[in-house]
Coordinates of C-alpha atoms in Angstrom, one line a residue:
M1 CA -20.6 -0.4 -23.8
A2 CA -16.9 0.3 -23.5
A3 CA -15.5 3.8 -23.4
P4 CA -13.2 6.3 -24.9
N5 CA -10.1 4.3 -24.6
P6 CA -7.1 6.5 -25.5
A7 CA -4.7 4.3 -27.4
S8 CA -1.2 4.1 -26.1
D9 CA 2.2 3.7 -27.8
D10 CA 3.8 2.9 -24.5
A11 CA 3.1 3.1 -20.8
G12 CA 4.0 6.8 -20.6
A13 CA 2.6 8.2 -23.9
R14 CA -1.2 8.5 -24.5
R15 CA -2.5 9.5 -27.9
P16 CA -5.6 11.7 -28.1
L17 CA -8.9 10.0 -28.7
R18 CA -10.2 10.4 -32.2
T19 CA -14.0 10.0 -32.2
G20 CA -15.4 12.5 -34.6
A21 CA -17.4 13.8 -31.7
P22 CA -16.6 16.5 -29.2
V23 CA -14.2 15.1 -26.6
V24 CA -13.3 16.8 -23.4
V25 CA -10.1 15.8 -21.6
S26 CA -9.8 17.0 -18.0
Q27 CA -6.8 16.7 -15.9
S28 CA -5.6 18.6 -12.8
P29 CA -1.8 19.1 -12.5
D30 CA -1.4 16.0 -10.3
G31 CA -4.6 14.1 -11.3
I32 CA -5.4 11.4 -13.8
G33 CA -6.5 12.4 -17.3
I34 CA -10.2 11.7 -18.0
A35 CA -11.5 11.7 -21.5
T36 CA -15.3 12.3 -21.9
V37 CA -17.5 12.1 -25.0
E38 CA -21.2 12.8 -25.4
L39 CA -23.3 11.3 -28.1
D40 CA -26.7 13.0 -28.0
G41 CA -29.2 14.4 -30.5
L42 CA -27.9 12.2 -33.4
S43 CA -29.6 9.8 -35.7
P44 CA -29.3 6.1 -34.8
E45 CA -26.9 5.6 -37.7
E46 CA -24.7 8.5 -36.8
S47 CA -24.8 7.6 -33.1
A48 CA -23.7 4.0 -33.9
R49 CA -21.0 5.3 -36.2
R50 CA -19.6 7.7 -33.6
Y51 CA -20.0 5.1 -30.8
A52 CA -17.9 2.7 -32.8
L53 CA -15.2 5.3 -33.2
A54 CA -15.3 6.2 -29.5
I55 CA -14.6 2.6 -28.5
N56 CA -11.9 2.1 -31.2
G57 CA -14.1 -0.3 -33.3
L58 CA -14.2 -2.8 -30.5
F59 CA -17.8 -3.8 -31.3
D60 CA -20.4 -3.9 -34.0
T61 CA -23.3 -1.9 -32.4
R62 CA -26.9 -1.3 -33.3
T63 CA -29.0 1.1 -31.3
L64 CA -32.5 0.1 -30.2
T65 CA -34.1 3.5 -29.7
A66 CA -35.1 6.4 -32.0
E67 CA -33.1 8.9 -30.0
P68 CA -29.9 7.2 -28.9
H69 CA -27.7 8.9 -26.4
A70 CA -24.5 8.2 -24.4
T71 CA -22.1 9.9 -22.1
L72 CA -18.8 7.9 -21.9
S73 CA -15.7 8.7 -19.8
G74 CA -12.5 6.8 -19.6
F75 CA -9.2 6.9 -17.8
F76 CA -6.2 4.7 -17.0
L77 CA -5.2 3.1 -13.7
E78 CA -1.7 1.9 -14.6
T79 CA -2.4 -0.8 -17.3
L80 CA -6.1 -1.0 -16.4
H81 CA -8.6 1.1 -18.4
V82 CA -11.7 2.2 -16.6
T83 CA -14.8 3.3 -18.5
F84 CA -18.0 4.7 -16.9
G85 CA -21.1 6.5 -18.0
T86 CA -24.7 6.0 -19.3
I87 CA -25.8 4.7 -22.6
S88 CA -29.2 4.0 -24.2
A89 CA -30.5 0.6 -25.4
R90 CA -28.3 -1.2 -27.9
I91 CA -26.9 -4.5 -29.1
S92 CA -23.1 -4.8 -29.2
R93 CA -21.4 -7.7 -30.8
R94 CA -17.8 -8.7 -30.6
T95 CA -17.6 -10.9 -33.7
A96 CA -15.1 -13.6 -34.7
A97 CA -14.1 -11.4 -37.6
L98 CA -13.3 -8.4 -35.2
C99 CA -11.3 -10.7 -32.9
T100 CA -9.2 -11.9 -35.9
R101 CA -8.8 -8.4 -37.4
D102 CA -7.9 -6.3 -34.4
R103 CA -6.3 -8.9 -32.0
I104 CA -7.3 -6.8 -29.0
D105 CA -6.4 -8.9 -26.0
G106 CA -7.6 -8.8 -22.5
I107 CA -10.5 -9.4 -20.1
L108 CA -13.4 -7.0 -19.9
L109 CA -15.2 -6.6 -16.6
Q110 CA -18.6 -4.9 -16.7
L111 CA -20.5 -3.7 -13.6
V112 CA -24.1 -2.6 -14.3
R113 CA -25.1 0.1 -11.8
E114 CA -28.6 0.7 -13.3
G115 CA -30.5 -1.2 -15.9
E116 CA -30.5 -4.8 -17.1
W117 CA -28.5 -6.8 -19.6
Q118 CA -28.6 -10.1 -21.4
A119 CA -25.7 -11.8 -23.3
R120 CA -24.9 -14.6 -25.6
V121 CA -21.5 -16.2 -24.8
G122 CA -21.0 -19.4 -26.8
S123 CA -23.8 -21.7 -25.6
Q124 CA -24.4 -19.6 -22.5
A125 CA -27.0 -16.9 -22.1
P126 CA -26.2 -15.0 -18.9
R127 CA -28.3 -12.1 -17.8
G128 CA -28.3 -9.7 -14.9
G129 CA -29.5 -6.4 -13.4
A130 CA -28.3 -3.5 -11.3
G131 CA -25.3 -4.6 -9.2
S132 CA -24.3 -7.6 -11.3
I133 CA -20.9 -8.1 -12.9
L134 CA -20.0 -9.9 -16.1
L135 CA -16.5 -10.9 -17.4
L136 CA -15.8 -11.3 -21.1
D137 CA -12.8 -12.3 -23.1
L138 CA -12.1 -9.9 -25.9
A139 CA -10.3 -12.6 -27.9
Q140 CA -13.6 -14.5 -28.1
P141 CA -17.0 -13.6 -29.7
F142 CA -20.0 -12.5 -27.7
T143 CA -23.2 -10.5 -27.9
L144 CA -24.5 -8.1 -25.2
R145 CA -27.9 -6.5 -25.3
T146 CA -29.7 -3.9 -23.1
D147 CA -33.3 -2.8 -23.7
T148 CA -33.3 0.3 -21.5
D149 CA -30.8 3.0 -20.5
Q150 CA -27.8 1.5 -18.6
Q151 CA -25.4 3.1 -16.2
F152 CA -22.2 1.1 -16.1
V153 CA -18.5 0.8 -15.1
I154 CA -16.2 -1.3 -17.3
V155 CA -12.6 -2.3 -16.6
T156 CA -10.4 -3.7 -19.3
I157 CA -7.7 -6.0 -17.8
P158 CA -4.6 -7.0 -19.8
R159 CA -4.4 -10.7 -20.2
A160 CA -1.0 -10.9 -18.5
L161 CA -2.5 -9.3 -15.4
A162 CA -5.7 -11.5 -15.7
T163 CA -3.5 -14.6 -14.9
R164 CA -3.8 -13.4 -11.3
L165 CA -7.5 -14.3 -11.6
A166 CA -7.3 -17.5 -13.5
L167 CA -4.4 -19.7 -14.8
D168 CA -6.1 -19.5 -18.2
P169 CA -8.0 -16.2 -18.4
A170 CA -10.0 -17.5 -21.3
T171 CA -12.0 -19.6 -18.8
L172 CA -13.3 -16.3 -17.3
H173 CA -15.4 -15.7 -20.5
G174 CA -19.1 -15.4 -19.6
Q175 CA -18.6 -15.7 -15.8
T176 CA -20.9 -13.6 -13.7
L177 CA -21.4 -12.4 -10.2
D178 CA -24.8 -11.6 -8.7
V179 CA -25.5 -8.7 -6.4
A180 CA -24.8 -10.6 -3.2
A181 CA -21.4 -11.9 -4.4
A182 CA -20.4 -8.6 -6.1
G183 CA -21.2 -6.2 -3.3
V184 CA -17.8 -5.1 -2.1
L185 CA -16.3 -5.0 -5.6
A186 CA -19.3 -3.2 -7.0
G187 CA -19.1 -0.6 -4.2
F188 CA -15.4 0.0 -5.0
L189 CA -15.9 0.3 -8.7
G190 CA -18.8 2.7 -8.2
G191 CA -16.7 4.8 -5.9
V192 CA -13.8 5.0 -8.3
A193 CA -16.2 6.1 -11.1
T194 CA -18.0 8.7 -8.9
H195 CA -14.8 10.2 -7.6
A196 CA -12.5 9.8 -10.6
G197 CA -11.9 13.5 -10.8
T198 CA -10.3 13.5 -7.4
L199 CA -7.9 10.6 -8.1
K200 CA -4.2 11.5 -8.1
A201 CA -1.8 10.1 -10.7
E202 CA 0.4 8.8 -7.9
Q203 CA -2.5 6.8 -6.5
A204 CA -3.2 4.9 -9.7
P205 CA -0.9 1.9 -9.0
A206 CA -2.4 1.3 -5.6
F207 CA -6.0 1.6 -6.9
A208 CA -5.2 -0.8 -9.8
A209 CA -3.7 -3.4 -7.3
M210 CA -6.7 -3.1 -5.0
L211 CA -9.1 -3.5 -7.9
I212 CA -7.5 -6.8 -9.2
D213 CA -7.3 -8.1 -5.6
L214 CA -11.1 -7.4 -5.1
V215 CA -12.0 -9.1 -8.4
G216 CA -10.0 -12.2 -7.3
L217 CA -11.6 -12.2 -3.9
A218 CA -15.1 -11.8 -5.3
F219 CA -14.7 -14.8 -7.7
R220 CA -13.0 -17.0 -5.1
A221 CA -15.9 -16.2 -2.6
R222 CA -18.3 -17.4 -5.2
T223 CA -16.8 -20.9 -5.2
V224 CA -17.7 -21.5 -1.5
P225 CA -20.6 -24.0 -1.4
A226 CA -24.0 -22.4 -0.8
T227 CA -24.7 -24.8 2.0
G228 CA -22.0 -23.1 4.1
E229 CA -19.8 -26.1 4.0
R230 CA -16.2 -25.0 4.2
R231 CA -13.5 -26.2 1.8
G232 CA -11.0 -28.8 3.0
P233 CA -7.6 -27.8 4.3
Q234 CA -5.8 -29.0 1.1
R235 CA -8.0 -26.7 -1.0
R236 CA -7.4 -23.8 1.2
L237 CA -3.7 -24.4 1.1
R238 CA -3.7 -24.7 -2.7
D239 CA -5.6 -21.3 -2.9
R240 CA -3.0 -19.6 -0.7
A241 CA -0.1 -21.1 -2.7
E242 CA -1.7 -20.0 -6.0
R243 CA -2.1 -16.4 -4.7
L244 CA 1.6 -16.4 -3.7
I245 CA 2.6 -17.7 -7.1
A246 CA 0.5 -15.0 -8.9
M247 CA 2.0 -12.2 -6.8
R248 CA 5.6 -13.3 -7.2
L249 CA 5.7 -14.7 -10.7
A250 CA 8.9 -12.9 -11.6
A251 CA 10.7 -13.5 -8.3
E252 CA 13.9 -15.4 -8.5
D253 CA 13.3 -17.2 -5.2
L254 CA 9.8 -18.5 -6.2
T255 CA 10.2 -22.2 -5.6
P256 CA 8.2 -24.9 -3.9
D257 CA 10.5 -24.7 -0.9
W258 CA 10.0 -21.0 -0.6
I259 CA 6.3 -21.3 -0.8
A260 CA 6.2 -24.0 1.8
R261 CA 8.3 -21.9 4.2
K262 CA 6.1 -18.9 3.6
L263 CA 3.0 -20.8 4.3
G264 CA 4.4 -22.6 7.3
V265 CA 4.0 -26.2 5.9
S266 CA 6.3 -29.0 4.9
R267 CA 7.2 -29.6 1.3
S268 CA 5.2 -32.9 1.4
E269 CA 2.1 -31.1 2.7
L270 CA 2.4 -28.5 0.0
Y271 CA 2.7 -31.1 -2.8
A272 CA -0.3 -33.1 -1.3
A273 CA -2.4 -30.0 -2.0
F274 CA -1.5 -30.3 -5.8
P275 CA -2.3 -34.0 -6.5
T276 CA -2.7 -33.6 -10.2
G277 CA -1.2 -31.6 -13.0
G278 CA 2.5 -32.2 -12.1
G279 CA 2.4 -30.5 -8.7
V280 CA 3.3 -27.0 -7.5
A281 CA 6.6 -26.8 -9.4
R282 CA 4.8 -27.5 -12.7
L283 CA 2.2 -24.9 -11.9
I284 CA 4.9 -22.2 -11.4
W285 CA 6.4 -23.0 -14.8
E286 CA 3.0 -23.1 -16.5
K287 CA 2.1 -19.7 -15.2
R288 CA 5.5 -18.3 -16.1
L289 CA 5.3 -19.7 -19.6
L290 CA 1.9 -18.3 -20.1
A291 CA 3.0 -14.9 -18.9
A292 CA 6.1 -15.0 -21.2
R293 CA 3.9 -15.8 -24.2
L294 CA 1.7 -12.9 -23.5
A295 CA 4.7 -10.6 -23.2
L296 CA 6.0 -11.9 -26.5
S297 CA 2.6 -11.3 -28.1
D298 CA 2.4 -7.6 -27.0
P299 CA 3.4 -5.4 -29.9
R300 CA 4.3 -2.6 -27.4
D301 CA 6.8 -4.9 -25.6
D302 CA 10.2 -4.4 -27.2
R303 CA 12.2 -6.4 -24.7
T304 CA 14.4 -9.2 -26.1
V305 CA 13.5 -12.8 -25.8
G306 CA 16.4 -13.3 -23.4
T307 CA 15.2 -10.4 -21.2
I308 CA 11.7 -11.9 -21.0
A309 CA 13.2 -15.4 -20.3
R310 CA 15.2 -14.1 -17.3
L311 CA 12.3 -12.0 -16.0
F312 CA 10.3 -15.2 -15.6
G313 CA 13.0 -17.2 -14.0
F314 CA 14.6 -19.1 -16.8
A315 CA 18.4 -19.6 -16.4
S316 CA 19.2 -19.4 -20.1
D317 CA 17.7 -18.6 -23.5
A318 CA 18.2 -22.2 -24.5
H319 CA 16.3 -23.5 -21.4
F320 CA 13.5 -21.1 -22.1
A321 CA 13.3 -22.0 -25.8
R322 CA 13.1 -25.7 -25.0
A323 CA 10.4 -25.3 -22.4
F324 CA 8.4 -22.9 -24.5
K325 CA 8.5 -25.1 -27.6
Q326 CA 7.5 -28.1 -25.6
R327 CA 4.5 -26.3 -24.1
F328 CA 3.3 -24.3 -27.2
G329 CA 4.8 -26.2 -30.2
L330 CA 6.9 -23.3 -31.5
T331 CA 9.9 -21.2 -30.4
P332 CA 9.6 -17.9 -28.5
T333 CA 10.8 -16.0 -31.6
A334 CA 8.3 -17.8 -33.8
A335 CA 5.5 -17.1 -31.3
R336 CA 6.4 -13.3 -31.3
H337 CA 6.5 -13.2 -35.1
A338 CA 3.1 -15.1 -35.4
A339 CA 1.4 -12.9 -32.9
R340 CA 2.6 -9.6 -34.5
N341 CA 2.1 -10.5 -38.1

């Protein structure tokens, strides 16, 4: 389901994929590096074993055909990992034990270009066909099944970046887009996969930003009532304010007054759009605290607690520690230790 996902020690160093199967890494002098692995002509047991290695043990997988096969390619767009290819029928499970053991964190977005799928996500049983999109939280269990060959594109989105899609990315688990709602996003993802070999390394940040924006647009468009009734002015104002907050979370001047000026409304109009949850100021702090906790939980992030606090707008370490403990019940240092041990 996923892809060869070259592990990384930091943003600039990629370790080679270790799959036990032939891996071809292609990269032009100024292009992105693409790792490809083929799993053909193997027994079901050996195919499942090598597939598990190729996706770094992300799933427990059982093949559903006597002659399993797969061609998987993967590359990075900044912090996003993109996987594409074709794979034969299988059942892939992300179990609670795996979630606890590997602590892999992030949101997985799957576009099915050919074939059908069905899933079990908690009490939900979503399904879809060609052109559909499914979001899954890698910190929560799920099961995904395909009974025929499937052509796919998968994007793994770090949780800190997924806060641009939802205040709590865990709420994205099991959400789907049908062919009508996913059209533009599906076309973009398919184009990225088809032309991956022509992408330049310097283009990666722009493509990553466009991809996240398109995911957000697709899911916001889904919330428009089917009757064609438009949302009220307060809801539209709230959506615009939330987008500004997500884009400028680390900006020093991100305040309710700045947002009101940017949107051309009064402070009272802005606050009227946030009647619950403590208002817009509370939302800013909530998103900053969530982003800070994610940074503290990342084993690759060696910035000090004070540096992270200042990055997300806290005037002092003490102020950050008080707000963090009030929100999460433990200090930033304790949260970092608990997440990494």
